[in-house]
Amino acid sequence: MAETLHRLRRMVGALVVAVLLPLMGASVAMADGQIVGGTRASISTYPWTVYLATTSGFQYCGGTLVAPNKVVTAAHCTEGDSPSAVRVVAGREDKQSSAGVVANVTKIWIHPNYVDATIGSDVSVLTLDRNLSYATLPIATSADSALYAAGTSARILGWGTTSSGGSASRYLLTATVPLTSNATCSSAYDEYSSTAMVCAGYTQGGTDTCQGDSGGPLVAGGKLIGITSWGNGCALAGYPGVYTRVSTYSSLITQQINS
Ligand code: ARG
């Protein structure tokens, strides 16, 4: 039941982005040129940043290349999908270009405990049908707790909407956001789990990931420390973005990378 509702929400969300926004016109779509509060990024600077697309090419989530044929993304991005329905696009900064590579997916692993992003375990590993020749990003492990210190500046990347309920970005966007303390995040969200999640955002809001950025990277110290997962609205003061805490799941992810 919850799963059906969740999928319905995803479908409605995708429909709004796919059908209504193009009808609203490019002037609205390009209003700001941001993640929320971000700027354009060159894919050559972040070659491990990929996106998930439908077979018709519609971008709906982000991901990170962690091995030549393995992509880390969010479980809520792949839940209920068959591998044949998912494409991974790498090396393409402009969604309207044909740059880079479109890989097929041969296997979808979802964390066995995953139920809903707000409960945790929002992590999935995709196996690609080929090895890609783009640089990969190492994942944070239990030895990297220092990277999660409150105030650490972390990078977010994605092609998602540039405002809550707004239109998706044509181009890869990026911004940096400070990690919040566990205390700050648990006072914002009852659902916050300090083992499963990490939060990032400015007290005053204004910069954040948003719909369609899910599954994409949160990066600090040259490692994947988080996976874009959920939040209340986007870029709201007092409501940081919530990311899957990669270090908690690093053994399972590594197992999948080596499988
Ligand atoms: N759940 C969203 C997605 O599927 C990501 C939301 C992130 N929200 C935030 N406020 N940081 O794309």
PDB file of N, CA and C in Angstrom, residues 203-257:
ATOM      1  N   THR A 203      21.733  27.398   7.564  1.00  0.00           N
ATOM      2  CA  THR A 203      20.649  27.738   8.495  1.00  0.00           C
ATOM      3  C   THR A 203      19.560  28.547   7.795  1.00  0.00           C
ATOM      4  N   GLN A 204      19.988  29.459   6.954  1.00  0.00           N
ATOM      5  CA  GLN A 204      19.026  30.358   6.294  1.00  0.00           C
ATOM      6  C   GLN A 204      18.449  29.758   5.015  1.00  0.00           C
ATOM      7  N   GLY A 205      18.846  28.528   4.671  1.00  0.00           N
ATOM      8  CA  GLY A 205      18.356  27.894   3.441  1.00  0.00           C
ATOM      9  C   GLY A 205      18.955  28.533   2.207  1.00  0.00           C
ATOM     10  N   GLY A 206      18.270  28.400   1.071  1.00  0.00           N
ATOM     11  CA  GLY A 206      18.698  29.063  -0.164  1.00  0.00           C
ATOM     12  C   GLY A 206      19.508  28.199  -1.104  1.00  0.00           C
ATOM     13  N   THR A 207      20.181  27.162  -0.591  1.00  0.00           N
ATOM     14  CA  THR A 207      20.986  26.268  -1.431  1.00  0.00           C
ATOM     15  C   THR A 207      20.673  24.834  -1.027  1.00  0.00           C
ATOM     16  N   ASP A 208      20.315  23.988  -2.024  1.00  0.00           N
ATOM     17  CA  ASP A 208      19.887  22.627  -1.674  1.00  0.00           C
ATOM     18  C   ASP A 208      19.753  21.789  -2.938  1.00  0.00           C
ATOM     19  N   THR A 209      19.743  20.476  -2.727  1.00  0.00           N
ATOM     20  CA  THR A 209      19.271  19.590  -3.786  1.00  0.00           C
ATOM     21  C   THR A 209      17.741  19.686  -3.825  1.00  0.00           C
ATOM     22  N   CYS A 210      17.161  19.147  -4.896  1.00  0.00           N
ATOM     23  CA  CYS A 210      15.700  19.237  -5.029  1.00  0.00           C
ATOM     24  C   CYS A 210      15.218  18.056  -5.867  1.00  0.00           C
ATOM     25  N   GLN A 211      13.939  18.027  -6.211  1.00  0.00           N
ATOM     26  CA  GLN A 211      13.381  16.878  -6.929  1.00  0.00           C
ATOM     27  C   GLN A 211      14.162  16.582  -8.220  1.00  0.00           C
ATOM     28  N   GLY A 212      14.506  15.331  -8.405  1.00  0.00           N
ATOM     29  CA  GLY A 212      15.278  14.923  -9.585  1.00  0.00           C
ATOM     30  C   GLY A 212      16.773  14.841  -9.308  1.00  0.00           C
ATOM     31  N   ASP A 213      17.212  15.422  -8.184  1.00  0.00           N
ATOM     32  CA  ASP A 213      18.619  15.311  -7.782  1.00  0.00           C
ATOM     33  C   ASP A 213      18.868  14.031  -6.995  1.00  0.00           C
ATOM     34  N   SER A 214      17.819  13.402  -6.533  1.00  0.00           N
ATOM     35  CA  SER A 214      17.937  12.195  -5.719  1.00  0.00           C
ATOM     36  C   SER A 214      18.845  11.159  -6.355  1.00  0.00           C
ATOM     37  N   GLY A 215      19.572  10.449  -5.510  1.00  0.00           N
ATOM     38  CA  GLY A 215      20.481   9.420  -6.000  1.00  0.00           C
ATOM     39  C   GLY A 215      21.847   9.978  -6.330  1.00  0.00           C
ATOM     40  N   GLY A 216      21.935  11.291  -6.500  1.00  0.00           N
ATOM     41  CA  GLY A 216      23.190  11.933  -6.880  1.00  0.00           C
ATOM     42  C   GLY A 216      24.124  12.112  -5.699  1.00  0.00           C
ATOM     43  N   PRO A 217      25.348  12.585  -5.981  1.00  0.00           N
ATOM     44  CA  PRO A 217      26.410  12.624  -4.989  1.00  0.00           C
ATOM     45  C   PRO A 217      26.388  13.814  -4.038  1.00  0.00           C
ATOM     46  N   LEU A 218      26.818  13.520  -2.793  1.00  0.00           N
ATOM     47  CA  LEU A 218      27.244  14.525  -1.814  1.00  0.00           C
ATOM     48  C   LEU A 218      28.715  14.186  -1.575  1.00  0.00           C
ATOM     49  N   VAL A 219      29.602  15.138  -1.864  1.00  0.00           N
ATOM     50  CA  VAL A 219      31.035  14.840  -1.911  1.00  0.00           C
ATOM     51  C   VAL A 219      31.815  15.704  -0.930  1.00  0.00           C
ATOM     52  N   ALA A 220      32.712  15.078  -0.183  1.00  0.00           N
ATOM     53  CA  ALA A 220      33.653  15.828   0.667  1.00  0.00           C
ATOM     54  C   ALA A 220      34.957  15.049   0.737  1.00  0.00           C
ATOM     55  N   GLY A 221      36.057  15.751   0.804  1.00  0.00           N
ATOM     56  CA  GLY A 221      37.362  15.107   0.903  1.00  0.00           C
ATOM     57  C   GLY A 221      37.638  14.171  -0.258  1.00  0.00           C
ATOM     58  N   GLY A 222      37.078  14.464  -1.431  1.00  0.00           N
ATOM     59  CA  GLY A 222      37.304  13.619  -2.603  1.00  0.00           C
ATOM     60  C   GLY A 222      36.611  12.273  -2.532  1.00  0.00           C
ATOM     61  N   LYS A 223      35.607  12.139  -1.644  1.00  0.00           N
ATOM     62  CA  LYS A 223      34.880  10.873  -1.526  1.00  0.00           C
ATOM     63  C   LYS A 223      33.371  11.087  -1.552  1.00  0.00           C
ATOM     64  N   LEU A 224      32.680  10.015  -1.931  1.00  0.00           N
ATOM     65  CA  LEU A 224      31.219  10.019  -1.873  1.00  0.00           C
ATOM     66  C   LEU A 224      30.811   9.804  -0.421  1.00  0.00           C
ATOM     67  N   ILE A 225      30.305  10.868   0.228  1.00  0.00           N
ATOM     68  CA  ILE A 225      29.897  10.736   1.641  1.00  0.00           C
ATOM     69  C   ILE A 225      28.389  10.612   1.784  1.00  0.00           C
ATOM     70  N   GLY A 226      27.632  11.045   0.752  1.00  0.00           N
ATOM     71  CA  GLY A 226      26.176  10.993   0.861  1.00  0.00           C
ATOM     72  C   GLY A 226      25.501  10.764  -0.476  1.00  0.00           C
ATOM     73  N   ILE A 227      24.232  10.354  -0.391  1.00  0.00           N
ATOM     74  CA  ILE A 227      23.390  10.138  -1.573  1.00  0.00           C
ATOM     75  C   ILE A 227      22.142  10.993  -1.372  1.00  0.00           C
ATOM     76  N   THR A 228      21.832  11.843  -2.320  1.00  0.00           N
ATOM     77  CA  THR A 228      20.663  12.730  -2.176  1.00  0.00           C
ATOM     78  C   THR A 228      19.402  11.908  -1.944  1.00  0.00           C
ATOM     79  N   SER A 229      18.692  12.207  -0.855  1.00  0.00           N
ATOM     80  CA  SER A 229      17.603  11.329  -0.438  1.00  0.00           C
ATOM     81  C   SER A 229      16.265  12.037  -0.241  1.00  0.00           C
ATOM     82  N   TRP A 230      16.166  12.975   0.701  1.00  0.00           N
ATOM     83  CA  TRP A 230      14.861  13.611   0.945  1.00  0.00           C
ATOM     84  C   TRP A 230      15.010  14.928   1.679  1.00  0.00           C
ATOM     85  N   GLY A 231      13.892  15.587   1.921  1.00  0.00           N
ATOM     86  CA  GLY A 231      13.879  16.853   2.644  1.00  0.00           C
ATOM     87  C   GLY A 231      12.471  17.412   2.642  1.00  0.00           C
ATOM     88  N   ASN A 232      12.255  18.430   3.466  1.00  0.00           N
ATOM     89  CA  ASN A 232      10.971  19.119   3.465  1.00  0.00           C
ATOM     90  C   ASN A 232      11.087  20.293   2.504  1.00  0.00           C
ATOM     91  N   GLY A 233      10.376  20.233   1.386  1.00  0.00           N
ATOM     92  CA  GLY A 233      10.542  21.252   0.361  1.00  0.00           C
ATOM     93  C   GLY A 233      11.979  21.242  -0.121  1.00  0.00           C
ATOM     94  N   CYS A 234      12.455  22.365  -0.616  1.00  0.00           N
ATOM     95  CA  CYS A 234      13.864  22.482  -1.024  1.00  0.00           C
ATOM     96  C   CYS A 234      14.374  23.846  -0.615  1.00  0.00           C
ATOM     97  N   ALA A 235      15.541  23.861  -0.002  1.00  0.00           N
ATOM     98  CA  ALA A 235      16.261  25.100   0.325  1.00  0.00           C
ATOM     99  C   ALA A 235      15.531  25.973   1.341  1.00  0.00           C
ATOM    100  N   LEU A 236      14.617  25.382   2.105  1.00  0.00           N
ATOM    101  CA  LEU A 236      13.889  26.152   3.124  1.00  0.00           C
ATOM    102  C   LEU A 236      14.766  26.365   4.360  1.00  0.00           C
ATOM    103  N   ALA A 237      14.684  27.547   4.966  1.00  0.00           N
ATOM    104  CA  ALA A 237      15.388  27.814   6.224  1.00  0.00           C
ATOM    105  C   ALA A 237      14.906  26.818   7.275  1.00  0.00           C
ATOM    106  N   GLY A 238      15.853  26.222   8.005  1.00  0.00           N
ATOM    107  CA  GLY A 238      15.478  25.293   9.072  1.00  0.00           C
ATOM    108  C   GLY A 238      15.238  23.871   8.612  1.00  0.00           C
ATOM    109  N   TYR A 239      15.277  23.631   7.298  1.00  0.00           N
ATOM    110  CA  TYR A 239      15.062  22.280   6.770  1.00  0.00           C
ATOM    111  C   TYR A 239      16.175  21.883   5.803  1.00  0.00           C
ATOM    112  N   PRO A 240      17.288  21.366   6.337  1.00  0.00           N
ATOM    113  CA  PRO A 240      18.397  20.958   5.461  1.00  0.00           C
ATOM    114  C   PRO A 240      17.994  19.770   4.580  1.00  0.00           C
ATOM    115  N   GLY A 241      18.769  19.537   3.546  1.00  0.00           N
ATOM    116  CA  GLY A 241      18.597  18.339   2.731  1.00  0.00           C
ATOM    117  C   GLY A 241      19.108  17.130   3.507  1.00  0.00           C
ATOM    118  N   VAL A 242      18.482  15.979   3.277  1.00  0.00           N
ATOM    119  CA  VAL A 242      18.883  14.748   3.975  1.00  0.00           C
ATOM    120  C   VAL A 242      19.508  13.788   2.958  1.00  0.00           C
ATOM    121  N   TYR A 243      20.659  13.239   3.319  1.00  0.00           N
ATOM    122  CA  TYR A 243      21.455  12.379   2.439  1.00  0.00           C
ATOM    123  C   TYR A 243      21.703  11.040   3.127  1.00  0.00           C
ATOM    124  N   THR A 244      21.743   9.985   2.374  1.00  0.00           N
ATOM    125  CA  THR A 244      22.124   8.684   2.908  1.00  0.00           C
ATOM    126  C   THR A 244      23.571   8.751   3.384  1.00  0.00           C
ATOM    127  N   ARG A 245      23.846   8.299   4.611  1.00  0.00           N
ATOM    128  CA  ARG A 245      25.207   8.321   5.155  1.00  0.00           C
ATOM    129  C   ARG A 245      25.984   7.133   4.584  1.00  0.00           C
ATOM    130  N   VAL A 246      26.778   7.396   3.561  1.00  0.00           N
ATOM    131  CA  VAL A 246      27.453   6.332   2.805  1.00  0.00           C
ATOM    132  C   VAL A 246      28.353   5.469   3.680  1.00  0.00           C
ATOM    133  N   SER A 247      29.049   6.075   4.647  1.00  0.00           N
ATOM    134  CA  SER A 247      30.002   5.310   5.465  1.00  0.00           C
ATOM    135  C   SER A 247      29.316   4.160   6.198  1.00  0.00           C
ATOM    136  N   THR A 248      28.055   4.351   6.573  1.00  0.00           N
ATOM    137  CA  THR A 248      27.303   3.302   7.279  1.00  0.00           C
ATOM    138  C   THR A 248      27.087   2.075   6.390  1.00  0.00           C
ATOM    139  N   TYR A 249      26.996   2.319   5.099  1.00  0.00           N
ATOM    140  CA  TYR A 249      26.655   1.245   4.158  1.00  0.00           C
ATOM    141  C   TYR A 249      27.853   0.821   3.310  1.00  0.00           C
ATOM    142  N   SER A 250      29.060   1.292   3.661  1.00  0.00           N
ATOM    143  CA  SER A 250      30.211   1.094   2.772  1.00  0.00           C
ATOM    144  C   SER A 250      30.555  -0.385   2.566  1.00  0.00           C
ATOM    145  N   SER A 251      30.401  -1.216   3.619  1.00  0.00           N
ATOM    146  CA  SER A 251      30.729  -2.640   3.434  1.00  0.00           C
ATOM    147  C   SER A 251      29.801  -3.281   2.423  1.00  0.00           C
ATOM    148  N   LEU A 252      28.498  -2.998   2.570  1.00  0.00           N
ATOM    149  CA  LEU A 252      27.521  -3.565   1.636  1.00  0.00           C
ATOM    150  C   LEU A 252      27.744  -3.033   0.217  1.00  0.00           C
ATOM    151  N   ILE A 253      28.039  -1.745   0.110  1.00  0.00           N
ATOM    152  CA  ILE A 253      28.279  -1.155  -1.219  1.00  0.00           C
ATOM    153  C   ILE A 253      29.515  -1.787  -1.851  1.00  0.00           C
ATOM    154  N   THR A 254      30.585  -1.911  -1.069  1.00  0.00           N
ATOM    155  CA  THR A 254      31.821  -2.510  -1.573  1.00  0.00           C
ATOM    156  C   THR A 254      31.591  -3.946  -2.024  1.00  0.00           C
ATOM    157  N   GLN A 255      30.780  -4.657  -1.249  1.00  0.00           N
ATOM    158  CA  GLN A 255      30.410  -6.038  -1.622  1.00  0.00           C
ATOM    159  C   GLN A 255      29.750  -6.059  -3.008  1.00  0.00           C
ATOM    160  N   GLN A 256      28.882  -5.078  -3.233  1.00  0.00           N
ATOM    161  CA  GLN A 256      28.185  -5.001  -4.528  1.00  0.00           C
ATOM    162  C   GLN A 256      29.148  -4.607  -5.649  1.00  0.00           C
ATOM    163  N   ILE A 257      30.078  -3.699  -5.317  1.00  0.00           N
ATOM    164  CA  ILE A 257      31.062  -3.275  -6.318  1.00  0.00           C
ATOM    165  C   ILE A 257      31.908  -4.462  -6.746  1.00  0.00           C
TER     166      ILE A 257
END
